[in-house]
Tab-separated table of C-alpha atoms in Angstrom:
chain	number	residue	atom	x	y	z
H	597	MET	CA	80.056	125.422	118.765
H	598	THR	CA	83.161	123.280	119.170
H	599	GLU	CA	84.487	121.381	116.185
H	600	ARG	CA	83.249	117.818	115.955
H	601	THR	CA	85.865	115.215	116.925
H	602	GLN	CA	86.748	112.299	114.723
H	603	HIS	CA	85.021	108.998	115.416
H	604	PRO	CA	87.564	106.375	116.589
H	605	ARG	CA	86.489	103.929	113.853
H	606	ALA	CA	85.981	106.524	111.132
H	607	TRP	CA	88.531	105.109	108.692
H	608	LEU	CA	87.161	101.594	109.202
H	609	PHE	CA	83.771	102.922	108.109
H	610	VAL	CA	85.343	104.478	105.001
H	611	GLY	CA	87.047	101.207	104.111
H	612	ILE	CA	83.855	99.180	104.544
H	613	PHE	CA	81.741	101.594	102.521
H	614	THR	CA	84.343	101.716	99.743
H	615	PHE	CA	84.294	97.914	99.634
H	616	CYS	CA	80.497	98.025	99.441
H	617	TYR	CA	80.752	100.491	96.548
H	618	LEU	CA	83.049	98.098	94.684
H	619	VAL	CA	80.639	95.214	95.331
H	620	SER	CA	77.717	97.268	94.053
H	621	SER	CA	79.721	98.095	90.916
H	622	LEU	CA	80.336	94.396	90.317
H	623	ASP	CA	76.636	93.604	90.540
H	624	ARG	CA	75.778	96.602	88.352
H	625	TYR	CA	78.364	96.258	85.571
H	626	VAL	CA	79.224	92.568	85.263
H	627	VAL	CA	76.009	92.078	83.283
H	628	ASN	CA	77.605	94.161	80.505
H	629	LEU	CA	79.907	91.221	79.726
H	630	THR	CA	76.997	88.832	79.437
H	631	ILE	CA	74.916	90.911	77.011
H	632	GLN	CA	75.493	88.694	73.984
H	633	PRO	CA	74.905	85.365	75.777
H	634	ILE	CA	71.746	86.734	77.452
H	635	ALA	CA	70.436	88.080	74.140
H	636	THR	CA	71.084	84.739	72.439
H	637	SER	CA	69.571	82.704	75.257
H	638	LEU	CA	66.381	84.754	75.643
H	639	HIS	CA	66.091	85.993	72.034
H	640	LEU	CA	66.426	89.703	72.797
H	641	ASP	CA	67.525	92.535	70.510
H	642	ASP	CA	69.998	95.301	71.381
H	643	VAL	CA	67.334	97.861	72.297
H	644	GLN	CA	65.685	95.440	74.729
H	645	ILE	CA	69.063	94.688	76.295
H	646	SER	CA	69.931	98.387	76.603
H	647	MET	CA	66.648	98.973	78.416
H	648	LEU	CA	67.668	96.302	80.924
H	649	VAL	CA	71.213	97.479	81.606
H	650	GLY	CA	70.431	101.184	81.261
H	651	LEU	CA	66.999	102.708	81.612
H	652	ALA	CA	65.354	100.151	83.929
H	653	PHE	CA	68.267	100.344	86.354
H	654	THR	CA	68.844	104.094	86.317
H	655	LEU	CA	65.220	105.231	86.574
H	656	PHE	CA	64.678	103.240	89.757
H	657	TYR	CA	68.180	103.960	91.071
H	658	SER	CA	67.627	107.710	90.804
H	659	THR	CA	64.005	107.712	91.966
H	660	ALA	CA	64.687	105.423	94.915
H	661	GLY	CA	67.768	107.472	95.797
H	662	LEU	CA	65.730	110.650	96.173
H	663	LEU	CA	63.142	108.838	98.309
H	664	LEU	CA	65.716	107.032	100.432
H	665	GLY	CA	67.506	110.327	101.079
H	666	ALA	CA	64.575	111.371	103.261
H	667	LEU	CA	64.762	108.086	105.215
H	668	VAL	CA	68.519	108.485	105.680
H	669	ASP	CA	67.932	111.804	107.453
H	670	ARG	CA	65.508	110.233	109.921
H	671	TYR	CA	66.244	106.567	110.559
H	672	ASP	CA	69.128	104.195	111.316
H	673	ARG	CA	71.477	104.476	108.344
H	674	ARG	CA	73.235	101.183	109.045
H	675	VAL	CA	69.924	99.297	108.760
H	676	ILE	CA	69.119	101.108	105.494
H	677	VAL	CA	72.484	100.097	103.996
H	678	VAL	CA	72.184	96.464	105.079
H	679	CYS	CA	68.664	96.209	103.648
H	680	GLY	CA	69.846	97.768	100.390
H	681	ILE	CA	72.745	95.311	100.076
H	682	VAL	CA	70.463	92.331	100.734
H	683	ILE	CA	68.015	93.534	98.066
H	684	TRP	CA	70.604	94.146	95.334
H	685	THR	CA	72.470	90.897	96.143
H	686	MET	CA	69.350	88.765	95.897
H	687	ALA	CA	68.318	90.609	92.732
H	688	THR	CA	71.706	89.923	91.117
H	689	ALA	CA	71.339	86.213	91.861
H	690	PHE	CA	67.780	86.339	90.520
H	691	THR	CA	69.169	87.840	87.293
H	692	GLY	CA	71.232	84.700	86.820
H	693	LEU	CA	68.114	82.567	87.193
H	694	ALA	CA	65.835	84.708	85.005
H	695	TRP	CA	63.772	82.883	82.403
H	696	SER	CA	62.206	85.761	80.454
H	697	TYR	CA	62.558	89.422	79.555
H	698	ALA	CA	60.032	90.395	82.227
H	699	SER	CA	61.938	88.564	84.964
H	700	LEU	CA	65.219	90.167	83.851
H	701	LEU	CA	63.567	93.588	83.894
H	702	LEU	CA	62.260	93.051	87.419
H	703	ALA	CA	65.672	91.875	88.597
H	704	ARG	CA	67.424	94.962	87.213
H	705	ILE	CA	64.821	97.233	88.791
H	706	LEU	CA	65.500	95.636	92.175
H	707	VAL	CA	69.274	95.921	91.715
H	708	GLY	CA	68.889	99.654	91.081
H	709	THR	CA	66.523	100.123	94.016
H	710	GLY	CA	68.837	98.301	96.428
H	711	GLU	CA	71.994	100.096	95.326
H	712	ALA	CA	70.294	103.467	95.748
H	713	ALA	CA	70.490	103.003	99.531
H	714	LEU	CA	74.291	102.962	99.706
H	715	SER	CA	75.683	106.360	98.759
H	716	PRO	CA	73.219	108.637	100.619
H	717	SER	CA	73.816	106.648	103.806
H	718	ALA	CA	77.582	106.350	103.291
H	719	TYR	CA	78.132	110.045	102.618
H	720	SER	CA	75.951	110.949	105.584
H	721	ILE	CA	77.761	108.623	108.017
H	722	ILE	CA	81.203	109.674	106.772
H	723	ALA	CA	80.243	113.333	107.240
H	724	GLU	CA	79.240	112.593	110.853
H	725	THR	CA	82.422	110.670	111.709
H	726	PHE	CA	85.038	113.173	110.467
H	727	PRO	CA	85.507	116.832	111.433
H	728	PRO	CA	84.626	119.209	108.560
H	729	ALA	CA	88.270	120.193	108.043
H	730	LYS	CA	89.230	116.530	107.428
H	731	LEU	CA	86.258	115.466	105.326
H	732	SER	CA	87.691	115.887	101.823
H	733	ARG	CA	90.047	112.907	101.892
H	734	PRO	CA	87.601	110.218	103.095
H	735	THR	CA	84.864	111.354	100.716
H	736	SER	CA	87.396	111.361	97.854
H	737	ILE	CA	88.419	107.796	98.711
H	738	TYR	CA	84.789	106.695	98.646
H	739	PHE	CA	84.265	108.529	95.319
H	740	LEU	CA	87.352	106.793	93.904
H	741	GLY	CA	85.782	103.429	94.736
H	742	GLY	CA	82.892	104.323	92.461
H	743	ALA	CA	85.197	105.647	89.735
H	744	ILE	CA	87.385	102.540	89.452
H	745	GLY	CA	84.594	100.117	90.343
H	746	PRO	CA	83.274	99.620	86.793
H	747	GLY	CA	86.727	98.761	85.468
H	748	ILE	CA	87.524	96.354	88.284
H	749	SER	CA	84.093	94.803	87.819
H	750	LEU	CA	84.731	94.055	84.144
H	751	VAL	CA	88.157	92.596	84.920
H	752	LEU	CA	86.670	90.310	87.568
H	753	GLY	CA	83.757	89.561	85.280
H	754	GLY	CA	86.109	88.472	82.511
H	755	LEU	CA	87.926	86.169	84.901
H	756	MET	CA	84.662	84.732	86.242
H	757	LEU	CA	83.397	84.165	82.716
H	758	GLY	CA	86.575	82.237	81.943
H	759	VAL	CA	85.963	80.011	84.985
H	760	ALA	CA	82.321	79.531	83.979
H	761	GLU	CA	83.253	78.508	80.429
H	762	HIS	CA	85.827	76.045	81.790
H	763	LEU	CA	83.183	74.513	84.076
H	764	ASN	CA	80.754	74.326	81.186
H	765	GLN	CA	83.287	72.435	79.083
H	766	ALA	CA	83.599	70.008	81.988
H	767	GLN	CA	79.797	69.493	81.871
H	768	ALA	CA	79.427	71.015	85.362
H	769	LEU	CA	76.731	73.582	84.552
H	770	GLY	CA	73.890	71.296	83.578
H	771	TRP	CA	71.851	72.644	86.498
H	772	LEU	CA	72.069	76.071	84.811
H	773	ASP	CA	71.054	74.823	81.350
H	774	ASN	CA	74.744	74.838	80.357
H	775	GLU	CA	74.749	78.646	80.147
H	776	PRO	CA	77.922	80.187	81.663
H	777	TRP	CA	76.394	83.680	81.953
H	778	ARG	CA	74.034	82.431	84.653
H	779	PHE	CA	76.938	81.131	86.742
H	780	VAL	CA	78.758	84.482	86.386
H	781	LEU	CA	75.801	86.430	87.776
H	782	LEU	CA	75.301	83.981	90.633
H	783	LEU	CA	78.989	84.236	91.467
H	784	ALA	CA	78.866	88.060	91.286
H	785	ALA	CA	76.141	88.066	93.937
H	786	ALA	CA	78.287	86.211	96.492
H	787	PRO	CA	80.406	89.182	97.755
H	788	GLY	CA	77.196	90.982	98.726
H	789	ALA	CA	76.789	88.678	101.711
H	790	LEU	CA	80.250	89.676	102.966
H	791	ALA	CA	79.490	93.379	102.438
H	792	ALA	CA	76.206	93.185	104.347
H	793	LEU	CA	77.887	91.284	107.194
H	794	ALA	CA	80.721	93.837	107.417
H	795	VAL	CA	78.284	96.747	107.689
H	796	PHE	CA	76.107	94.932	110.236
H	797	LEU	CA	79.014	93.925	112.489
H	798	PHE	CA	81.424	96.870	112.281
H	799	VAL	CA	79.495	100.006	111.325
H	800	THR	CA	77.470	101.990	113.825
H	801	ASP	CA	75.085	104.846	113.122
H	802	PRO	CA	76.858	107.822	114.735
H	803	ARG	CA	75.050	110.521	116.658
H	804	ARG	CA	73.846	113.205	114.273
H	805	SER	CA	75.445	116.617	114.724
H	806	ARG	CA	72.023	118.260	114.438
H	807	PRO	CA	68.493	116.875	114.529
H	808	ALA	CA	66.967	116.132	111.159
H	809	PRO	CA	64.262	118.865	111.360
H	810	GLU	CA	66.928	121.542	111.759
H	811	ARG	CA	68.793	120.321	108.684
H	812	ALA	CA	65.739	120.032	106.478
H	813	ARG	CA	65.061	122.924	104.112
H	814	PRO	CA	62.016	123.659	101.957
H	815	ALA	CA	62.230	122.177	98.477
H	816	THR	CA	61.519	125.641	97.059
H	817	SER	CA	64.960	126.818	98.156
H	818	LEU	CA	66.523	124.544	95.534
H	819	VAL	CA	64.239	125.991	92.875
H	820	GLY	CA	65.155	129.459	94.072
H	821	GLU	CA	68.846	128.659	93.770
H	822	LEU	CA	68.416	127.378	90.224
H	823	ARG	CA	66.618	130.574	89.315
H	824	THR	CA	69.551	132.706	90.464
H	825	LYS	CA	71.876	131.230	87.789
H	826	PRO	CA	69.658	129.440	85.268
H	827	ALA	CA	72.110	129.613	82.357
H	828	LEU	CA	75.023	128.327	84.430
H	829	TYR	CA	73.128	125.417	85.962
H	830	ALA	CA	71.535	124.466	82.637
H	831	ALA	CA	74.947	124.435	80.941
H	832	LEU	CA	76.545	122.330	83.674
H	833	LEU	CA	73.675	119.820	83.728
H	834	ILE	CA	73.780	119.430	79.939
H	835	GLY	CA	77.548	119.001	80.011
H	836	VAL	CA	77.736	116.387	82.769
H	837	SER	CA	74.856	114.466	81.185
H	838	ALA	CA	76.780	114.350	77.891
H	839	VAL	CA	79.895	113.034	79.671
H	840	SER	CA	77.810	110.341	81.339
H	841	VAL	CA	76.266	109.357	77.993
H	842	GLN	CA	79.732	108.802	76.533
H	843	ILE	CA	81.137	106.799	79.452
H	844	ASN	CA	78.056	104.627	79.886
H	845	GLY	CA	77.636	104.013	76.156
H	846	LEU	CA	81.155	102.616	75.953
H	847	ALA	CA	80.915	100.714	79.249
H	848	VAL	CA	77.773	98.888	78.161
H	849	TRP	CA	78.469	98.200	74.485
H	850	TRP	CA	82.196	98.139	73.700
H	851	PRO	CA	82.860	94.558	74.911
H	852	THR	CA	79.972	93.314	72.741
H	853	HIS	CA	81.197	95.465	69.835
H	854	ALA	CA	84.691	93.934	70.166
H	855	LEU	CA	83.167	90.451	70.123
H	856	ARG	CA	81.091	91.114	67.005
H	857	SER	CA	83.689	93.122	65.071
H	858	PHE	CA	86.987	91.458	66.000
H	859	GLY	CA	85.973	88.131	67.499
H	860	TRP	CA	87.476	89.059	70.854
H	861	PRO	CA	86.272	86.610	73.520
H	862	LEU	CA	84.270	88.281	76.275
H	863	THR	CA	86.828	87.043	78.773
H	864	GLN	CA	89.547	88.997	76.944
H	865	SER	CA	87.563	92.171	76.327
H	866	GLY	CA	86.324	92.146	79.929
H	867	VAL	CA	89.835	92.110	81.367
H	868	TRP	CA	91.289	94.574	78.842
H	869	PHE	CA	88.394	96.997	78.738
H	870	GLY	CA	87.953	96.800	82.510
H	871	GLY	CA	91.603	97.732	82.890
H	872	ALA	CA	91.096	100.659	80.521
H	873	LEU	CA	88.109	101.851	82.558
H	874	ALA	CA	89.928	101.650	85.882
H	875	GLY	CA	93.154	103.092	84.487
H	876	GLY	CA	91.266	105.809	82.642
H	877	ALA	CA	89.516	106.800	85.850
H	878	LEU	CA	92.796	107.111	87.754
H	879	ILE	CA	94.571	109.005	84.960
H	880	GLY	CA	91.544	111.194	84.306
H	881	ILE	CA	91.118	112.151	87.956
H	882	ALA	CA	94.798	113.129	88.177
H	883	LEU	CA	94.730	115.069	84.887
H	884	GLY	CA	91.411	116.790	85.518
H	885	GLY	CA	92.306	117.689	89.077
H	886	ALA	CA	95.643	119.225	88.066
H	887	LEU	CA	94.234	121.253	85.172
H	888	GLY	CA	91.157	122.348	87.110
H	889	THR	CA	93.243	123.514	90.059
H	890	ALA	CA	95.685	125.427	87.858
H	891	MET	CA	92.977	127.203	85.883
H	892	SER	CA	90.809	127.998	88.892
H	893	ARG	CA	93.757	129.722	90.537
H	894	ARG	CA	94.165	131.952	87.494
H	895	LEU	CA	90.539	132.541	86.509
H	896	GLY	CA	88.504	131.875	89.625
H	897	GLU	CA	85.227	129.913	89.437
H	898	ARG	CA	84.969	130.049	85.660
H	899	GLY	CA	88.388	128.388	85.339
H	900	VAL	CA	86.959	124.985	86.315
H	901	SER	CA	84.297	125.125	83.581
H	902	LEU	CA	86.867	126.327	81.055
H	903	ALA	CA	89.155	123.426	81.970
H	904	MET	CA	86.237	121.064	81.336
H	905	ALA	CA	85.623	122.691	77.941
H	906	LEU	CA	89.292	122.321	76.941
H	907	LEU	CA	89.405	118.673	78.018
H	908	SER	CA	86.174	118.063	76.089
H	909	ALA	CA	87.711	119.580	72.961
H	910	GLY	CA	90.683	117.251	73.297
H	911	ALA	CA	88.350	114.277	73.717
H	912	LEU	CA	86.133	114.994	70.693
H	913	ILE	CA	88.193	113.227	68.015
H	914	PRO	CA	88.901	110.069	70.096
H	915	MET	CA	85.246	109.890	71.123
H	916	ALA	CA	83.939	110.276	67.579
H	917	GLY	CA	86.490	108.155	65.740
H	918	ALA	CA	87.738	105.454	68.102
H	919	THR	CA	85.184	102.747	67.310
H	920	LEU	CA	85.560	103.255	63.542
H	921	ILE	CA	89.255	102.300	63.524
H	922	PRO	CA	89.568	98.906	61.756
H	923	ASP	CA	92.631	97.681	63.655
H	924	PRO	CA	91.503	96.182	67.006
H	925	MET	CA	94.546	97.226	69.056
H	926	MET	CA	94.579	100.773	67.663
H	927	GLN	CA	90.851	101.026	68.346
H	928	PHE	CA	91.361	99.790	71.899
H	929	GLY	CA	94.045	102.441	72.464
H	930	ALA	CA	91.806	105.210	71.114
H	931	VAL	CA	88.907	104.029	73.291
H	932	ALA	CA	91.170	104.031	76.360
H	933	LEU	CA	92.267	107.601	75.541
H	934	SER	CA	88.680	108.799	75.140
H	935	LEU	CA	87.770	107.235	78.491
H	936	ALA	CA	90.668	108.934	80.290
H	937	LEU	CA	89.692	112.347	78.896
H	938	ALA	CA	86.012	111.759	79.704
H	939	PHE	CA	86.888	110.872	83.297
H	940	ALA	CA	89.096	113.978	83.485
H	941	VAL	CA	86.055	116.084	82.634
H	942	ASN	CA	83.755	114.107	84.916
H	943	CYS	CA	85.910	114.439	88.016
H	944	LEU	CA	85.634	118.248	87.846
H	945	ALA	CA	81.831	118.223	87.836
H	946	PRO	CA	81.363	118.104	91.656
H	947	THR	CA	83.726	121.067	92.051
H	948	ALA	CA	81.941	123.094	89.373
H	949	PHE	CA	78.557	122.576	91.016
H	950	GLN	CA	79.839	123.231	94.530
H	951	LEU	CA	81.480	126.496	93.428
H	952	ALA	CA	78.285	127.589	91.724
H	953	ALA	CA	75.937	126.736	94.598
H	954	SER	CA	75.140	128.767	97.674
H	955	PRO	CA	76.430	127.063	100.859
H	956	ASP	CA	72.971	126.191	102.214
H	957	VAL	CA	71.870	124.252	99.117
H	958	ARG	CA	75.066	122.478	98.099
H	959	GLY	CA	73.832	119.057	99.176
H	960	ARG	CA	70.677	119.281	97.103
H	961	ILE	CA	72.542	120.682	94.110
H	962	ALA	CA	74.898	117.682	94.302
H	963	ALA	CA	71.944	115.276	94.503
H	964	LEU	CA	70.340	116.987	91.506
H	965	TYR	CA	73.396	116.702	89.259
H	966	VAL	CA	74.011	113.064	90.235
H	967	SER	CA	70.382	112.134	89.513
H	968	VAL	CA	70.226	113.966	86.180
H	969	GLY	CA	73.590	112.618	85.035
H	970	THR	CA	72.663	109.067	86.007
H	971	VAL	CA	69.268	109.063	84.322
H	972	VAL	CA	70.453	110.692	81.094
H	973	GLY	CA	73.842	108.999	80.884
H	974	ALA	CA	73.175	105.454	82.006
H	975	GLY	CA	69.526	105.479	80.941
H	976	VAL	CA	69.585	107.175	77.550
H	977	GLY	CA	73.184	106.557	76.430
H	978	PRO	CA	73.106	102.759	75.974
H	979	VAL	CA	69.634	102.888	74.388
H	980	LEU	CA	70.764	105.561	71.919
H	981	VAL	CA	73.839	103.533	70.908
H	982	ALA	CA	71.706	100.444	70.318
H	983	PHE	CA	69.035	102.386	68.410
H	984	ILE	CA	71.555	103.959	66.015
H	985	GLY	CA	73.379	100.639	65.643
H	986	GLN	CA	70.169	98.940	64.502
H	987	MET	CA	69.354	101.610	61.891
H	988	ARG	CA	69.674	100.186	58.407
H	989	ILE	CA	72.270	101.756	56.126
H	990	GLY	CA	72.513	100.286	52.631
H	991	GLY	CA	70.170	97.476	53.603
H	992	ALA	CA	72.177	96.319	56.640
H	993	PRO	CA	72.285	97.443	60.299
H	994	ALA	CA	74.793	100.226	60.918
H	995	GLY	CA	76.388	98.279	63.779
H	996	LEU	CA	77.482	99.129	67.299
H	997	GLY	CA	80.683	100.796	66.066
H	998	VAL	CA	78.687	103.399	64.168
H	999	GLY	CA	76.313	103.799	67.115
H	1000	LEU	CA	79.193	104.380	69.518
H	1001	ALA	CA	80.918	106.808	67.138
H	1002	SER	CA	77.721	108.796	66.526
H	1003	VAL	CA	76.972	109.085	70.222
H	1004	GLY	CA	80.622	109.932	70.889
H	1005	PHE	CA	80.562	112.801	68.394
H	1006	GLY	CA	77.235	114.134	69.652
H	1007	SER	CA	78.144	113.933	73.324
H	1008	GLY	CA	81.600	115.419	72.724
H	1009	LEU	CA	80.151	118.390	70.860
H	1010	CYS	CA	77.567	118.948	73.619
H	1011	MET	CA	80.329	118.858	76.234
H	1012	ILE	CA	82.398	121.518	74.456
H	1013	LEU	CA	79.479	123.885	73.909
H	1014	ALA	CA	77.940	123.366	77.361
H	1015	PHE	CA	81.106	123.885	79.374
H	1016	ALA	CA	82.187	126.857	77.229
H	1017	TRP	CA	78.754	128.326	77.913
H	1018	ALA	CA	79.171	127.613	81.629
H	1019	SER	CA	82.563	129.340	81.713
H	1020	ARG	CA	80.938	132.499	80.286
H	1021	SER	CA	77.889	132.280	82.563
H	1022	GLY	CA	79.725	131.649	85.826
H	1023	ALA	CA	80.777	134.482	88.049
H	1024	SER	CA	84.505	134.949	88.382
H	1025	ARG	CA	85.722	134.561	91.926
H	1026	THR	CA	88.907	133.304	93.490
H	1027	VAL	CA	88.857	129.726	94.690
């Protein structure tokens, strides 16, 4: 079989899908900046809010992603992406118009369902438009869009919130009950129209290299693969879930914590914390990639897991202690450091799973780790922070700082133990 040639518009497709990923991040994460105003407006507590921004989104995102994966293998992928963008864009706008907890919950469910259509289709189309030997760079660029997307989203969200508050002072938001958070969410939905139009006009569904029935494999083959290395896969899944818990806990709750503890305006914490997220992702990817490569050359497959364990050990103290620091700027610096180290660990996860998996099940192993990490991290992490923060200590709620610190310590300890366990369970082979 001759090697597949590169599609003439392959890089255009990568650029459009990366833009779509950034747009989906904006619609997913900008709500984190509006947590306090939403809670005040609709009389919600922290646990109810964390269910909205975490569990409701991630359960449907992961479930719909697994179901849509089957459609991606059989039907027009461009149509699936466009439909997904339309759904999540309309749902984001509906979030800004929500009048009750139930309507907010429905909106977040639809955002998660719509966004689940993007990555399976994007990865599949990119894989069909580049030869195998040139696939690493375009997929890495698309992955980077997802890594820096949350940070960019919070920066843009902070700027949009500043505009909304200015308009509210000018009495221009009466049609939105004078609530700036509603304007922010409506504004965040606008780029979705551009993303859907770009996919519809410029992306084509390339000819598949093999028919779908030939690519499909029985689901039992994944179970069989997991049974070959149960300790290794269990350790890796526990570890990546713990990393996701830490990142998502901070992403959801730190801006609100900064508002309550230091009086930082949401506009300020959005821009600063968003910059820390995006910068931490870039620094973490560079650091994790360098250390993982160096250790895998010396120790083979187990070197990647050991690098993750070492990075986790370095991250434990910043994760556990950052949000307890009384000085706001010192706390912000410690939070930024913990994010960079967490991203350094996280960026090595795909490599660890791909090295562990047999070649014929690598796609399903990747889907499994993404789904588990998303559900546990984004679903459980924010809820756990809120639950601990509302526990009464000495007659008063512990606070989000204590919740974030407790989750940081627990997740950091799990990361160290899980990845150390994985480094002992993995077979040693040269990469």
